[in-house]
CSV table of C-alpha atoms in Angstrom, one decimal:
chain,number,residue,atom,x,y,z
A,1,UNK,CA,0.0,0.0,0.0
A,2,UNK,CA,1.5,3.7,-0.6
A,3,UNK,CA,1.5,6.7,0.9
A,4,UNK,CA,-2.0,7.5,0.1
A,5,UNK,CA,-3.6,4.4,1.0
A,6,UNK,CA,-3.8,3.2,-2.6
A,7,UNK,CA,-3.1,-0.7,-3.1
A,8,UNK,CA,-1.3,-1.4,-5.2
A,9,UNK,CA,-2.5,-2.7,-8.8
A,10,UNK,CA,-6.0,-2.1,-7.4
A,11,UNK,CA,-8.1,0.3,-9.4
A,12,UNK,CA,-11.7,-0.6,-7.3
A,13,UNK,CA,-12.3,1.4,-4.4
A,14,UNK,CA,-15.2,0.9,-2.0
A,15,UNK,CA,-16.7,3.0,0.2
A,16,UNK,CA,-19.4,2.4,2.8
A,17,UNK,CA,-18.8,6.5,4.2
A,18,UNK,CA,-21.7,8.8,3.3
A,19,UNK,CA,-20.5,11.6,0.8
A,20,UNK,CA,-19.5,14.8,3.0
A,21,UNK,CA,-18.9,12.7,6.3
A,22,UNK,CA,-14.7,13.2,6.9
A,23,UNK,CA,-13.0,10.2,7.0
A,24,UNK,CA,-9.8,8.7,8.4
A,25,UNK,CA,-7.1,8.9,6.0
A,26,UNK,CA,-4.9,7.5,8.2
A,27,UNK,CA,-6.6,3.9,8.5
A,28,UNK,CA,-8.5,4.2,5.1
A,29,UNK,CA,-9.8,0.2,5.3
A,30,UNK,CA,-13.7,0.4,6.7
A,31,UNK,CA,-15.5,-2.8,6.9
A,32,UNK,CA,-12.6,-4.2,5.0
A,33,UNK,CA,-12.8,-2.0,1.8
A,34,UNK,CA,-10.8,1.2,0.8
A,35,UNK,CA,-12.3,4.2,1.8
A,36,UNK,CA,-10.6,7.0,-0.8
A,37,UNK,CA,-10.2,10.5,1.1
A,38,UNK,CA,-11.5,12.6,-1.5
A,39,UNK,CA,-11.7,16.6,-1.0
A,40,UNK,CA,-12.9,19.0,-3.7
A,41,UNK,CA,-11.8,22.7,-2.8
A,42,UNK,CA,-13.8,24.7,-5.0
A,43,UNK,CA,-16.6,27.8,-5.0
A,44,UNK,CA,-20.2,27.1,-4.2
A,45,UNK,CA,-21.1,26.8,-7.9
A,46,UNK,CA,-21.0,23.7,-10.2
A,47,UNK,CA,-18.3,25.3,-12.5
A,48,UNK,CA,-15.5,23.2,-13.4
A,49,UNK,CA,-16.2,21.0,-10.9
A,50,UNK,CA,-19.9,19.1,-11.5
A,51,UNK,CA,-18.1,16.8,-13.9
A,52,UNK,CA,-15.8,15.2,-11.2
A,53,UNK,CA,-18.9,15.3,-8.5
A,54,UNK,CA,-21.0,13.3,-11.3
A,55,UNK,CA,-18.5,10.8,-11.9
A,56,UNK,CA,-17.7,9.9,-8.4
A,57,UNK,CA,-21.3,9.8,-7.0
A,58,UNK,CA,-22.0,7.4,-9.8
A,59,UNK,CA,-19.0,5.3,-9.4
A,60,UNK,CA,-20.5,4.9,-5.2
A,61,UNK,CA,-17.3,6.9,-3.5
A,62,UNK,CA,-17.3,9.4,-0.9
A,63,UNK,CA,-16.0,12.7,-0.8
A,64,UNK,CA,-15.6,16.5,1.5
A,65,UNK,CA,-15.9,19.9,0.0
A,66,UNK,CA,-14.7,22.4,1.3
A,67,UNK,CA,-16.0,25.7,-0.1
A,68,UNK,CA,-14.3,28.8,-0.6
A,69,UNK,CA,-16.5,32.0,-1.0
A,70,UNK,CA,-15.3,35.2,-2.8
A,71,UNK,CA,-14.1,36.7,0.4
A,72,UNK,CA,-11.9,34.2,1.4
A,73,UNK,CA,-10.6,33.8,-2.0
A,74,UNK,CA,-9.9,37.8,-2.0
A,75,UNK,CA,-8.1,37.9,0.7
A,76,UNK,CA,-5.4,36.0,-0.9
A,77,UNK,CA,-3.2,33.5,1.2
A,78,UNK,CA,-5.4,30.5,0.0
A,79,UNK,CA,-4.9,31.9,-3.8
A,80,UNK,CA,-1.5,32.0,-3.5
A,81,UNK,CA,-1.1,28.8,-2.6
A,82,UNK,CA,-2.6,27.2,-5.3
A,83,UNK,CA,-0.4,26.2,-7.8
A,84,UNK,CA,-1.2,28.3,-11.0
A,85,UNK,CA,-3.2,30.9,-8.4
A,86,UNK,CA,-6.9,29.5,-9.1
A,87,UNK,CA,-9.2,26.2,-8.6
A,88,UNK,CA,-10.4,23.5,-7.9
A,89,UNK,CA,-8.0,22.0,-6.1
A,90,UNK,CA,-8.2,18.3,-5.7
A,91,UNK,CA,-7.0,16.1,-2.6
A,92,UNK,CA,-6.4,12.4,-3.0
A,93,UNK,CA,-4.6,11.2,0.1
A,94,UNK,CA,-1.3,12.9,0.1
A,95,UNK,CA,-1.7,13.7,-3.9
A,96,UNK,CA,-2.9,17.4,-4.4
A,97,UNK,CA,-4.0,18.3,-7.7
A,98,UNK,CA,-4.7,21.5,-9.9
A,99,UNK,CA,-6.6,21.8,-13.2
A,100,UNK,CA,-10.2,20.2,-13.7
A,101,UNK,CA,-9.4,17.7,-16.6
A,102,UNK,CA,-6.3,16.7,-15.0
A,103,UNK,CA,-8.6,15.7,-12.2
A,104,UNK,CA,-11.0,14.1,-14.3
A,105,UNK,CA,-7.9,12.3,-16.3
A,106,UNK,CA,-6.9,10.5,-12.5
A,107,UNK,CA,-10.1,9.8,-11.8
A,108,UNK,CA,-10.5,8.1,-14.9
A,109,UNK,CA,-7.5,6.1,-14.2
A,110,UNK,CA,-7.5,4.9,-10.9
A,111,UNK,CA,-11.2,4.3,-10.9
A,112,UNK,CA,-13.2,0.6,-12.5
A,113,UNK,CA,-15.9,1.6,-14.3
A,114,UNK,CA,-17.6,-2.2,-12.9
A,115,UNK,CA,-18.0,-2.6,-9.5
A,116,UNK,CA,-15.4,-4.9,-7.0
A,117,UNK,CA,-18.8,-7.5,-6.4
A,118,UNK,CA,-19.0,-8.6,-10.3
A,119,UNK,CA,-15.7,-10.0,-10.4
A,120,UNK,CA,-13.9,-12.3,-7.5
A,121,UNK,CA,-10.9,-14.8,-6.7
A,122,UNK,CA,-7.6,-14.7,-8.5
A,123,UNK,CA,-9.1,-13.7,-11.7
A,124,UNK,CA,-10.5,-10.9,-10.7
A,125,UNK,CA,-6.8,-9.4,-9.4
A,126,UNK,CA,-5.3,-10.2,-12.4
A,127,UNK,CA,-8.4,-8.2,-14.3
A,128,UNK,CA,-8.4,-5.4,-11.7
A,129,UNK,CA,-5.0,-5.0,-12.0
A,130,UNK,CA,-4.8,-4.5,-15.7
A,131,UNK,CA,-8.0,-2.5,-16.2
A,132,UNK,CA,-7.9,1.2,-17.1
A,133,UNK,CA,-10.8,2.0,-15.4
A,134,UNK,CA,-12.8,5.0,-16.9
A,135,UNK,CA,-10.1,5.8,-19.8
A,136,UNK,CA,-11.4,2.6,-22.0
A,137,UNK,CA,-9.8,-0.4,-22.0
A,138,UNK,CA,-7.0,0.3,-24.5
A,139,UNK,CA,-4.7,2.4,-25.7
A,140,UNK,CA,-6.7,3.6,-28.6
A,141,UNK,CA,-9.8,4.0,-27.0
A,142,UNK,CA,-7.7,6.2,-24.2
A,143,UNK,CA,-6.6,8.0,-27.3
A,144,UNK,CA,-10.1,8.7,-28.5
A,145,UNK,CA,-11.2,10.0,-25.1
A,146,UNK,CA,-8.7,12.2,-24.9
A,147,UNK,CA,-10.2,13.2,-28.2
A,148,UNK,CA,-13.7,13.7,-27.0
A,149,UNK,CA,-12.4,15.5,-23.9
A,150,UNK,CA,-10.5,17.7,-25.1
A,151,UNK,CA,-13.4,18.8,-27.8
A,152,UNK,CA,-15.4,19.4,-24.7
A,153,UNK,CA,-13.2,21.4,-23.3
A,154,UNK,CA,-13.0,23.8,-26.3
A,155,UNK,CA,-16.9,24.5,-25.8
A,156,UNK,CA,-16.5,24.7,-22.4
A,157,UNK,CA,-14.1,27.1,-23.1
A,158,UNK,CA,-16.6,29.1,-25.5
A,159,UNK,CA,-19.6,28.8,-23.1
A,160,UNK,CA,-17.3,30.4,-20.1
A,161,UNK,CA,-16.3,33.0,-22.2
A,162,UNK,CA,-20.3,33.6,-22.8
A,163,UNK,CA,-21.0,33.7,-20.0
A,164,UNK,CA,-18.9,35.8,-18.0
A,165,UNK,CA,-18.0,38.3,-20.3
A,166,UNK,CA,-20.7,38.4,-23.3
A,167,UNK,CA,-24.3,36.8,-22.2
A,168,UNK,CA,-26.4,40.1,-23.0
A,169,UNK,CA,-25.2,40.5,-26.8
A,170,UNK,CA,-23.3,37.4,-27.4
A,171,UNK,CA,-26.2,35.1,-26.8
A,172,UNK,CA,-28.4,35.2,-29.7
A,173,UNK,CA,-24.8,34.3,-32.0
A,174,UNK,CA,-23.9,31.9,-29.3
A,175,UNK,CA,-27.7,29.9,-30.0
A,176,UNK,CA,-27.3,30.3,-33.7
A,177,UNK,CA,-23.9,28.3,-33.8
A,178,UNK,CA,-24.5,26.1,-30.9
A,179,UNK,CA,-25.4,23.2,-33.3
A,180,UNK,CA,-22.2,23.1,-35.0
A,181,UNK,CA,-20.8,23.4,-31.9
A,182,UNK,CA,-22.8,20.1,-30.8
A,183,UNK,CA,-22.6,18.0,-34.3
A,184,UNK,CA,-19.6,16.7,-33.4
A,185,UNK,CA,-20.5,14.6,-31.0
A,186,UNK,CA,-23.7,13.4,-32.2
A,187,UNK,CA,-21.1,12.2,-35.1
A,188,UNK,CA,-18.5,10.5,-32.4
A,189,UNK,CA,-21.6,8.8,-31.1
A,190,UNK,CA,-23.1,7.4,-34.2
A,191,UNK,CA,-19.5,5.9,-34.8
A,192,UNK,CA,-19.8,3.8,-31.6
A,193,UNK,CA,-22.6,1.4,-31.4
A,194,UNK,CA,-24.7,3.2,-33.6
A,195,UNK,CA,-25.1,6.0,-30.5
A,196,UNK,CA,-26.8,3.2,-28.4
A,197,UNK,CA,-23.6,3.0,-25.7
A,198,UNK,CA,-21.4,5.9,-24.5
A,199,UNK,CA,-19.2,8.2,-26.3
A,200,UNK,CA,-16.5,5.4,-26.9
A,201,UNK,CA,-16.2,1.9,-26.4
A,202,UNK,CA,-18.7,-0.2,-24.1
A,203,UNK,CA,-18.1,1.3,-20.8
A,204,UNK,CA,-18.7,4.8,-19.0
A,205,UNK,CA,-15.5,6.8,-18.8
A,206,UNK,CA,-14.5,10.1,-17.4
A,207,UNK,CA,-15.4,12.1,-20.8
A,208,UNK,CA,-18.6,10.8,-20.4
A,209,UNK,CA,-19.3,12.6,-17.1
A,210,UNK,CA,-17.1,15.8,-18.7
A,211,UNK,CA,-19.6,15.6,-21.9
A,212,UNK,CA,-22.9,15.2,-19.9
A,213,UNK,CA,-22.4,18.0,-17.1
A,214,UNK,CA,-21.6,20.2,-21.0
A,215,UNK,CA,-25.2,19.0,-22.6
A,216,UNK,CA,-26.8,19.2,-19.2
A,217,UNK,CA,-25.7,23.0,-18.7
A,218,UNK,CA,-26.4,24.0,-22.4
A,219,UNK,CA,-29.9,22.4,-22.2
A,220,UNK,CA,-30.3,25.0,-19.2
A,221,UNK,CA,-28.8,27.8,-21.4
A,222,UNK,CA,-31.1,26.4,-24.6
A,223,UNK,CA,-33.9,24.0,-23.4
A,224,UNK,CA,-34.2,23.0,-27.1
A,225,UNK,CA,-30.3,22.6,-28.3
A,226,UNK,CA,-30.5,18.6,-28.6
A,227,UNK,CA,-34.1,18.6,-30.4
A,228,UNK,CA,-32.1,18.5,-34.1
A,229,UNK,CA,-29.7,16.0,-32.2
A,230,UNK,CA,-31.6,12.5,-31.3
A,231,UNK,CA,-28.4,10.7,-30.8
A,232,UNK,CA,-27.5,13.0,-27.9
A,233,UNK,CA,-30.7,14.0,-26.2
A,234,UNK,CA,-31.0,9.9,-26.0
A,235,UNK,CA,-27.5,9.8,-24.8
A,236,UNK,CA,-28.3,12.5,-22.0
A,237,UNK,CA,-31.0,11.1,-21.2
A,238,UNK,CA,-30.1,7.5,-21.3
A,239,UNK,CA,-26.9,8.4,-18.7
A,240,UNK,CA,-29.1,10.7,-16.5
A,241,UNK,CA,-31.2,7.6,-15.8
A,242,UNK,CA,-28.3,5.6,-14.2
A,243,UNK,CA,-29.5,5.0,-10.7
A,244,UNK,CA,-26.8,6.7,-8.7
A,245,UNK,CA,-26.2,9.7,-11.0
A,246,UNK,CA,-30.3,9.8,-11.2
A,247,UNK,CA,-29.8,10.3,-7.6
A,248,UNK,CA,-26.9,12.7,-7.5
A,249,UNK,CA,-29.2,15.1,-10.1
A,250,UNK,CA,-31.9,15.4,-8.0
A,251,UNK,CA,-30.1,15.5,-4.6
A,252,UNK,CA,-30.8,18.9,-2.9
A,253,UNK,CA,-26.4,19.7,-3.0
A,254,UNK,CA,-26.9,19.8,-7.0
A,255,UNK,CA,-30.0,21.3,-7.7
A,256,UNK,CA,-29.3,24.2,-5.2
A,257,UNK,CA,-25.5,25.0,-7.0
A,258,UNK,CA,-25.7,27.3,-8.9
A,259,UNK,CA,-24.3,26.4,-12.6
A,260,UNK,CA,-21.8,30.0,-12.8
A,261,UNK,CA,-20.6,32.4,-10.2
A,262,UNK,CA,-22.4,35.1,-12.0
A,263,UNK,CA,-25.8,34.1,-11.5
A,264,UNK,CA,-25.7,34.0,-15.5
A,265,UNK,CA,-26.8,30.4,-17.1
């Protein structure tokens, strides 16, 4: 086991915690499974940060936040010490990390996407052990999710800048090129299984999460953006139902975030 109380070759964690309670990182076995002391340091919005609370309520672990309001943040000390002076920040045991998609990227590596009771014995080390979790199963479906991710990211990237500096008379453009901005991934998910699975291969990964929180938030901005889109729309809707993340969306913690810090969505 190593300094964060990771076993090694192990990629399932269990947790029998509830989400928010603080946990003892120092003896992180409870009831005999791995209890992963999570902490997301962020501001009291969904942000950058819905994607990596969607993927680990769904995947059953536990986690703290600790929120940071605008005052504290102004004051300065805690800005300073993040590494590139802005969040979230990310705790993992003794592992801190900076930058959302670098979050999402471990996440996706050091989690299974099936869950420890469907496999057992031997077997199941040697397939635990050689698993990539929730970045596909190979090397080339890694690739494609990094694809996939990184496309979200660039509409991320445009939505942000809507929002924060450009809602009033950006919007109207915004709407008008929003489906362009969407076909390509109605077109990555009519490659894979006909747009009947996920966004690659046969098993949820991190972009998944990344790519839903994006729809979720645009069908707030535009209740009608996936209407010319059936692929996605039953692709949102299709992930949305999965029982734990069906439960995460309606929970009170995510209904009541707000999506920006601006009041703007």
């Amino acid at each position: 086991m190593n300094s964060s109380g990771r076993t090694k070759g192990l990629c399932v964690r269990g947790v029998t915690t509830t989400r928010g309670q603080k946990q003892d990182c120092a003896n992180p076995k409870v009831s005999g499974k791995l209890v992963p002391p999570y902490t997301i340091v962020y501001f009291p919005v969904r942000g950058r940060c819905e994607a990596m609370r969607m993927l680990l309520a769904d995947q059953g672990q536990s986690w703290k936040e600790e929120v940071v309001t605008k005052e504290t943040w102004l004051q300065g000390p805690l800005k300073a010490s993040c590494l590139y002076g802005q969040l979230p920040k990310f705790q993992d045991g003794d592992l801190t990390l900076y930058q959302s998609n670098a979050i999402l990227r471990h996440l996706g590596r050091s989690l299974a996407a099936w869950p420890v009771s469907s496999v057992s014995g031997v077997g199941a080390c040697i397939l635990l052990s050689c698993c990539s979790g929730l970045y596909g199963k190979d090397q080339r479906e890694a690739a494609l999710l990094d694809v996939v991710n990184d496309g979200v990211e660039d509409l991320r990237c445009k939505y942000v800048m809507l929002i924060y500096t450009n809602y009033e008379a950006g919007k109207e453009e915004y709407l008008k090129a929003l489906p362009g901005y969407l076909k390509p991934f109605e077109t990555l998910l009519s490659q894979n299984e006909g747009g009947q699975a996920f966004i690659v291969g046969d098993q949820i990964s991190f972009a998944d999460y990344n790519l839903l929180d994006l729809l979720l938030i645009h069908q707030v901005l535009a209740p009608s953006c996936l209407d010319s889109l059936p692929l996605l729309s039953a692709y949102v809707a299709r992930l949305s139902a999965r029982p734990k993340l069906k439960a995460f969306l309606a929970s009170l913690e995510h209904v009541n975030r707000p999506i920006n810090g601006n009041g703007k969505q």
